[in-house]
PDB file of C-alpha atoms and ligand atoms in Angstrom:
ATOM      1  CA  MET A 194      91.549 147.727  99.369  1.00 43.00           C
ATOM      2  CA  ALA A 195      93.737 148.081  96.290  1.00 47.00           C
ATOM      3  CA  ILE A 196      93.261 151.317  94.419  1.00 42.00           C
ATOM      4  CA  MET A 197      95.004 152.891  91.487  1.00 47.00           C
ATOM      5  CA  SER A 198      97.122 155.835  92.557  1.00 45.00           C
ATOM      6  CA  GLY A 199      99.302 157.445  89.942  1.00 53.00           C
ATOM      7  CA  GLN A 200     100.867 154.513  88.133  1.00 60.00           C
ATOM      8  CA  THR A 201     100.645 151.945  90.912  1.00 67.00           C
ATOM      9  CA  ALA A 202      98.054 149.379  91.901  1.00 83.00           C
ATOM     10  CA  LEU A 203      99.423 149.005  95.444  1.00 90.00           C
ATOM     11  CA  SER A 204      97.021 149.397  98.328  1.00 92.00           C
ATOM     12  CA  LEU A 205      97.294 152.545 100.431  1.00 93.00           C
ATOM     13  CA  GLU A 206      98.805 150.467 103.226  1.00 94.00           C
ATOM     14  CA  GLU A 207     101.399 149.011 100.852  1.00 94.00           C
ATOM     15  CA  GLN A 208     102.269 152.449  99.516  1.00 95.00           C
ATOM     16  CA  SER A 209     102.583 153.839 103.022  1.00 96.00           C
ATOM     17  CA  PHE A 210     104.850 151.002 104.128  1.00 97.00           C
ATOM     18  CA  ALA A 211     106.968 151.330 100.991  1.00 97.00           C
ATOM     19  CA  ASP A 212     107.277 155.088 101.449  1.00 97.00           C
ATOM     20  CA  ARG A 213     108.398 154.686 105.070  1.00 97.00           C
ATOM     21  CA  THR A 214     110.838 151.935 104.140  1.00 97.00           C
ATOM     22  CA  ILE A 215     112.376 153.964 101.334  1.00 97.00           C
ATOM     23  CA  ALA A 216     112.690 157.015 103.594  1.00 96.00           C
ATOM     24  CA  ALA A 217     114.297 154.958 106.367  1.00 96.00           C
ATOM     25  CA  GLN A 218     116.885 153.485 103.977  1.00 94.00           C
ATOM     26  CA  SER A 219     117.610 156.723 102.151  1.00 90.00           C
ATOM     27  CA  GLY A 220     121.324 157.459 101.899  1.00 88.00           C
ATOM     28  CA  LYS A 221     122.384 154.207 103.558  1.00 89.00           C
ATOM     29  CA  PRO A 222     124.892 151.872 101.893  1.00 88.00           C
ATOM     30  CA  GLY A 223     123.021 149.040 100.225  1.00 90.00           C
ATOM     31  CA  ALA A 224     119.780 150.984 100.516  1.00 95.00           C
ATOM     32  CA  LEU A 225     118.128 149.195  97.603  1.00 97.00           C
ATOM     33  CA  LEU A 226     118.811 145.767  99.101  1.00 97.00           C
ATOM     34  CA  GLY A 227     117.405 146.907 102.429  1.00 96.00           C
ATOM     35  CA  ILE A 228     114.288 148.327 100.793  1.00 97.00           C
ATOM     36  CA  LEU A 229     113.623 145.188  98.772  1.00 98.00           C
ATOM     37  CA  GLU A 230     114.252 142.903 101.732  1.00 96.00           C
ATOM     38  CA  SER A 231     111.824 144.861 103.931  1.00 97.00           C
ATOM     39  CA  LEU A 232     109.120 144.952 101.276  1.00 97.00           C
ATOM     40  CA  GLN A 233     109.422 141.243 100.603  1.00 96.00           C
ATOM     41  CA  GLU A 234     109.254 140.450 104.308  1.00 94.00           C
ATOM     42  CA  HIS A 235     106.209 142.684 104.658  1.00 95.00           C
ATOM     43  CA  HIS A 236     104.219 140.770 102.061  1.00 94.00           C
ATOM     44  CA  PRO A 237     102.187 137.862 103.491  1.00 90.00           C
ATOM     45  CA  ASN A 238     103.488 135.608 100.702  1.00 91.00           C
ATOM     46  CA  LYS A 239     107.076 136.861 101.029  1.00 91.00           C
ATOM     47  CA  TYR A 240     107.642 138.012  97.505  1.00 94.00           C
ATOM     48  CA  LEU A 241     108.149 141.128  95.397  1.00 97.00           C
ATOM     49  CA  SER A 242     105.381 141.722  92.892  1.00 96.00           C
ATOM     50  CA  ALA A 243     105.899 143.594  89.626  1.00 96.00           C
ATOM     51  CA  ASP A 244     103.800 146.432  91.071  1.00 96.00           C
ATOM     52  CA  VAL A 245     106.076 146.718  94.100  1.00 97.00           C
ATOM     53  CA  LEU A 246     109.204 146.801  91.941  1.00 97.00           C
ATOM     54  CA  GLU A 247     107.720 149.460  89.694  1.00 96.00           C
ATOM     55  CA  TYR A 248     106.743 151.525  92.727  1.00 96.00           C
ATOM     56  CA  VAL A 249     110.278 151.307  94.139  1.00 97.00           C
ATOM     57  CA  ALA A 250     111.738 152.324  90.782  1.00 96.00           C
ATOM     58  CA  GLU A 251     109.424 155.310  90.609  1.00 95.00           C
ATOM     59  CA  LYS A 252     110.086 156.465  94.155  1.00 95.00           C
ATOM     60  CA  THR A 253     113.857 155.936  94.180  1.00 95.00           C
ATOM     61  CA  ASP A 254     114.617 156.945  90.581  1.00 95.00           C
ATOM     62  CA  ILE A 255     116.485 153.690  90.163  1.00 96.00           C
ATOM     63  CA  PRO A 256     115.898 152.177  86.701  1.00 97.00           C
ATOM     64  CA  LEU A 257     113.483 149.253  86.815  1.00 97.00           C
ATOM     65  CA  ALA A 258     115.936 147.098  84.834  1.00 97.00           C
ATOM     66  CA  GLN A 259     118.562 147.655  87.532  1.00 96.00           C
ATOM     67  CA  ILE A 260     116.105 146.622  90.234  1.00 97.00           C
ATOM     68  CA  TYR A 261     115.225 143.461  88.320  1.00 96.00           C
ATOM     69  CA  SER A 262     118.891 142.633  87.916  1.00 96.00           C
ATOM     70  CA  VAL A 263     119.288 142.853  91.699  1.00 96.00           C
ATOM     71  CA  VAL A 264     116.274 140.711  92.567  1.00 95.00           C
ATOM     72  CA  THR A 265     117.212 138.068  90.028  1.00 91.00           C
ATOM     73  CA  PHE A 266     120.854 138.008  91.167  1.00 90.00           C
ATOM     74  CA  TYR A 267     120.233 137.436  94.873  1.00 88.00           C
ATOM     75  CA  ALA A 268     118.674 134.099  95.768  1.00 81.00           C
ATOM     76  CA  LEU A 269     116.882 135.555  98.775  1.00 85.00           C
ATOM     77  CA  PHE A 270     114.464 137.537  96.629  1.00 92.00           C
ATOM     78  CA  ASN A 271     111.278 135.939  95.354  1.00 92.00           C
ATOM     79  CA  LEU A 272     109.322 137.041  92.309  1.00 92.00           C
ATOM     80  CA  GLU A 273     106.560 134.515  92.948  1.00 90.00           C
ATOM     81  CA  PRO A 274     104.309 134.116  96.015  1.00 92.00           C
ATOM     82  CA  GLN A 275     105.839 131.755  98.552  1.00 92.00           C
ATOM     83  CA  GLY A 276     104.246 129.035 100.639  1.00 93.00           C
ATOM     84  CA  ASP A 277     103.355 129.346 104.312  1.00 93.00           C
ATOM     85  CA  HIS A 278     106.345 127.140 105.107  1.00 94.00           C
ATOM     86  CA  THR A 279     109.682 127.089 103.354  1.00 93.00           C
ATOM     87  CA  ILE A 280     112.048 124.149 103.296  1.00 95.00           C
ATOM     88  CA  CYS A 281     115.448 124.875 101.819  1.00 94.00           C
ATOM     89  CA  ILE A 282     117.897 122.120 100.961  1.00 95.00           C
ATOM     90  CA  CYS A 283     121.586 122.774 100.465  1.00 95.00           C
ATOM     91  CA  ARG A 284     122.978 121.555  97.159  1.00 92.00           C
ATOM     92  CA  GLY A 285     126.593 122.483  97.860  1.00 94.00           C
ATOM     93  CA  THR A 286     129.360 119.940  97.397  1.00 96.00           C
ATOM     94  CA  ALA A 287     129.601 118.843 101.027  1.00 97.00           C
ATOM     95  CA  CYS A 288     125.854 118.363 101.320  1.00 97.00           C
ATOM     96  CA  HIS A 289     125.610 116.738  97.907  1.00 96.00           C
ATOM     97  CA  THR A 290     128.178 114.110  98.810  1.00 97.00           C
ATOM     98  CA  ARG A 291     126.252 113.410 102.018  1.00 96.00           C
ATOM     99  CA  GLY A 292     122.924 112.796 100.366  1.00 95.00           C
ATOM    100  CA  SER A 293     121.157 116.108  99.810  1.00 96.00           C
ATOM    101  CA  ARG A 294     119.906 114.910  96.435  1.00 94.00           C
ATOM    102  CA  ASN A 295     117.955 112.101  98.086  1.00 95.00           C
ATOM    103  CA  LEU A 296     116.479 114.568 100.574  1.00 96.00           C
ATOM    104  CA  LEU A 297     115.346 116.747  97.711  1.00 95.00           C
ATOM    105  CA  GLN A 298     113.767 113.836  95.868  1.00 93.00           C
ATOM    106  CA  ARG A 299     112.029 112.655  99.028  1.00 93.00           C
ATOM    107  CA  LEU A 300     110.514 116.058  99.652  1.00 94.00           C
ATOM    108  CA  ARG A 301     109.394 116.431  96.065  1.00 94.00           C
ATOM    109  CA  LEU A 302     107.599 113.121  96.334  1.00 93.00           C
ATOM    110  CA  GLU A 303     106.018 113.931  99.687  1.00 93.00           C
ATOM    111  CA  LEU A 304     104.848 117.349  98.546  1.00 94.00           C
ATOM    112  CA  GLY A 305     103.800 116.211  95.074  1.00 93.00           C
ATOM    113  CA  LEU A 306     106.129 118.640  93.366  1.00 91.00           C
ATOM    114  CA  PRO A 307     107.332 118.008  89.816  1.00 83.00           C
ATOM    115  CA  GLU A 308     110.725 116.719  88.809  1.00 76.00           C
ATOM    116  CA  GLU A 309     113.128 119.209  87.297  1.00 64.00           C
ATOM    117  CA  SER A 310     116.342 118.738  85.452  1.00 55.00           C
ATOM    118  CA  GLU A 311     119.422 118.217  87.593  1.00 52.00           C
ATOM    119  CA  GLU A 312     121.027 121.234  85.933  1.00 49.00           C
ATOM    120  CA  GLY A 313     118.441 123.512  87.531  1.00 51.00           C
ATOM    121  CA  ALA A 314     118.575 121.911  90.960  1.00 50.00           C
ATOM    122  CA  ASP A 315     120.931 124.457  92.486  1.00 56.00           C
ATOM    123  CA  LYS A 316     118.356 127.216  91.935  1.00 71.00           C
ATOM    124  CA  LEU A 317     115.170 125.317  92.576  1.00 83.00           C
ATOM    125  CA  CYS A 318     112.120 127.133  93.904  1.00 86.00           C
ATOM    126  CA  LEU A 319     108.812 125.272  93.801  1.00 91.00           C
ATOM    127  CA  THR A 320     105.578 125.987  95.665  1.00 93.00           C
ATOM    128  CA  THR A 321     102.686 123.597  96.169  1.00 94.00           C
ATOM    129  CA  PRO A 322      99.431 124.644  94.446  1.00 92.00           C
ATOM    130  CA  ASP A 323      97.778 125.250  97.836  1.00 92.00           C
ATOM    131  CA  ARG A 324     100.678 127.583  98.760  1.00 92.00           C
ATOM    132  CA  ARG A 325     101.329 125.670 101.954  1.00 94.00           C
ATOM    133  CA  TYR A 326     104.953 124.752 101.155  1.00 95.00           C
ATOM    134  CA  SER A 327     107.811 126.134  99.167  1.00 94.00           C
ATOM    135  CA  LEU A 328     110.790 123.938  98.397  1.00 94.00           C
ATOM    136  CA  ARG A 329     114.018 125.716  97.588  1.00 91.00           C
ATOM    137  CA  THR A 330     117.665 124.918  97.163  1.00 92.00           C
ATOM    138  CA  VAL A 331     120.700 126.954  98.079  1.00 90.00           C
ATOM    139  CA  ALA A 332     124.328 126.767  96.965  1.00 90.00           C
ATOM    140  CA  CYS A 333     125.762 126.599 100.518  1.00 93.00           C
ATOM    141  CA  PHE A 334     124.592 127.622 103.972  1.00 94.00           C
ATOM    142  CA  GLY A 335     128.171 128.005 105.185  1.00 95.00           C
ATOM    143  CA  GLN A 336     127.578 125.155 107.645  1.00 95.00           C
ATOM    144  CA  CYS A 337     129.350 122.445 105.686  1.00 97.00           C
ATOM    145  CA  ALA A 338     130.534 120.587 108.807  1.00 97.00           C
ATOM    146  CA  LEU A 339     126.856 119.830 109.482  1.00 97.00           C
ATOM    147  CA  ALA A 340     126.194 118.399 106.006  1.00 97.00           C
ATOM    148  CA  PRO A 341     123.656 117.631 104.811  1.00 97.00           C
ATOM    149  CA  VAL A 342     122.010 120.858 105.918  1.00 97.00           C
ATOM    150  CA  VAL A 343     118.330 121.737 105.578  1.00 97.00           C
ATOM    151  CA  GLU A 344     116.614 124.947 106.650  1.00 96.00           C
ATOM    152  CA  VAL A 345     112.997 124.714 107.760  1.00 95.00           C
ATOM    153  CA  ASP A 346     111.237 128.037 108.240  1.00 92.00           C
ATOM    154  CA  HIS A 347     114.589 129.778 108.840  1.00 88.00           C
ATOM    155  CA  GLU A 348     115.800 127.177 111.337  1.00 94.00           C
ATOM    156  CA  ILE A 349     118.938 125.268 110.368  1.00 96.00           C
ATOM    157  CA  PHE A 350     119.065 121.484 110.789  1.00 97.00           C
ATOM    158  CA  GLY A 351     122.354 119.647 110.359  1.00 97.00           C
ATOM    159  CA  HIS A 352     123.088 115.971 109.619  1.00 97.00           C
ATOM    160  CA  MET A 353     119.611 115.624 108.184  1.00 97.00           C
ATOM    161  CA  ASN A 354     118.443 112.276 106.861  1.00 96.00           C
ATOM    162  CA  GLU A 355     115.229 111.202 105.149  1.00 95.00           C
ATOM    163  CA  ARG A 356     113.665 110.038 108.404  1.00 95.00           C
ATOM    164  CA  THR A 357     114.326 113.276 110.306  1.00 95.00           C
ATOM    165  CA  LEU A 358     113.282 115.330 107.311  1.00 95.00           C
ATOM    166  CA  HIS A 359     110.008 113.409 107.111  1.00 94.00           C
ATOM    167  CA  ARG A 360     109.487 114.058 110.820  1.00 94.00           C
ATOM    168  CA  GLU A 361     110.010 117.813 110.364  1.00 94.00           C
ATOM    169  CA  LEU A 362     107.504 117.813 107.524  1.00 94.00           C
ATOM    170  CA  GLU A 363     105.020 116.007 109.744  1.00 94.00           C
ATOM    171  CA  HIS A 364     105.525 118.703 112.372  1.00 92.00           C
ATOM    172  CA  LEU A 365     104.687 121.367 109.813  1.00 92.00           C
ATOM    173  CA  GLN A 366     101.704 119.445 108.472  1.00 88.00           C
ATOM    174  CA  SER A 367     100.237 118.931 111.914  1.00 88.00           C
ATOM    175  CA  GLY A 368     101.037 122.452 113.066  1.00 80.00           C
ATOM    176  CA  ARG A 369     102.792 121.011 116.080  1.00 56.00           C
ATOM    177  CA  LYS A 370     105.907 122.475 117.621  1.00 48.00           C
ATOM    178  CA  LYS A 371     109.056 120.430 117.332  1.00 47.00           C
ATOM    179  CA  SER A 372     109.958 118.226 120.292  1.00 43.00           C
TER     180      SER A 372
HETATM  181  S1  FES B   8     127.689 122.662 101.158  1.00 62.50           S
HETATM  182 FE1  FES B   8     125.908 122.545 102.381  1.00 62.50          FE
HETATM  183  S2  FES B   8     126.308 123.925 103.982  1.00 62.50           S
HETATM  184 FE2  FES B   8     128.023 124.122 102.694  1.00 62.50          FE
END
């Protein structure tokens, strides 16, 4: 149940979790990053709502603008609800030269996601209307020897091609475990 408390619309459970998270991170180096990461992970749709950010600002006395600058700087933070499954394609140079663009196009087609300009491809984040899948891109996973690299639900796959990518998507769609 979401209720208004002070200036926040967070549920009591959300407030309680945020309070405990902020207390646990208090005084630690990188406390704000740790707080935001925990709160994002706690949300079923893995994102940071405006209400959550305002609550953190209020409780930590960190200016809201500073918090927004952090969440927009780091690619790991989401300001929109994410899908149940996330597929992340590397758009770094090594992966690009080994076909990551084709993998991206293939997934867009299979998931029915819209085309975007190539200029924005290195920061892509699209979610299907049913919120089943999010498609993201990353600048480099640091696994260039395995190019092209794709991450599926936090699991890294190297030397990916369109056939193996399609197979992983089928696994997700059927709910089956990978073989
Ligand atoms: S460029 Fe893709 S992992 Fe480095």
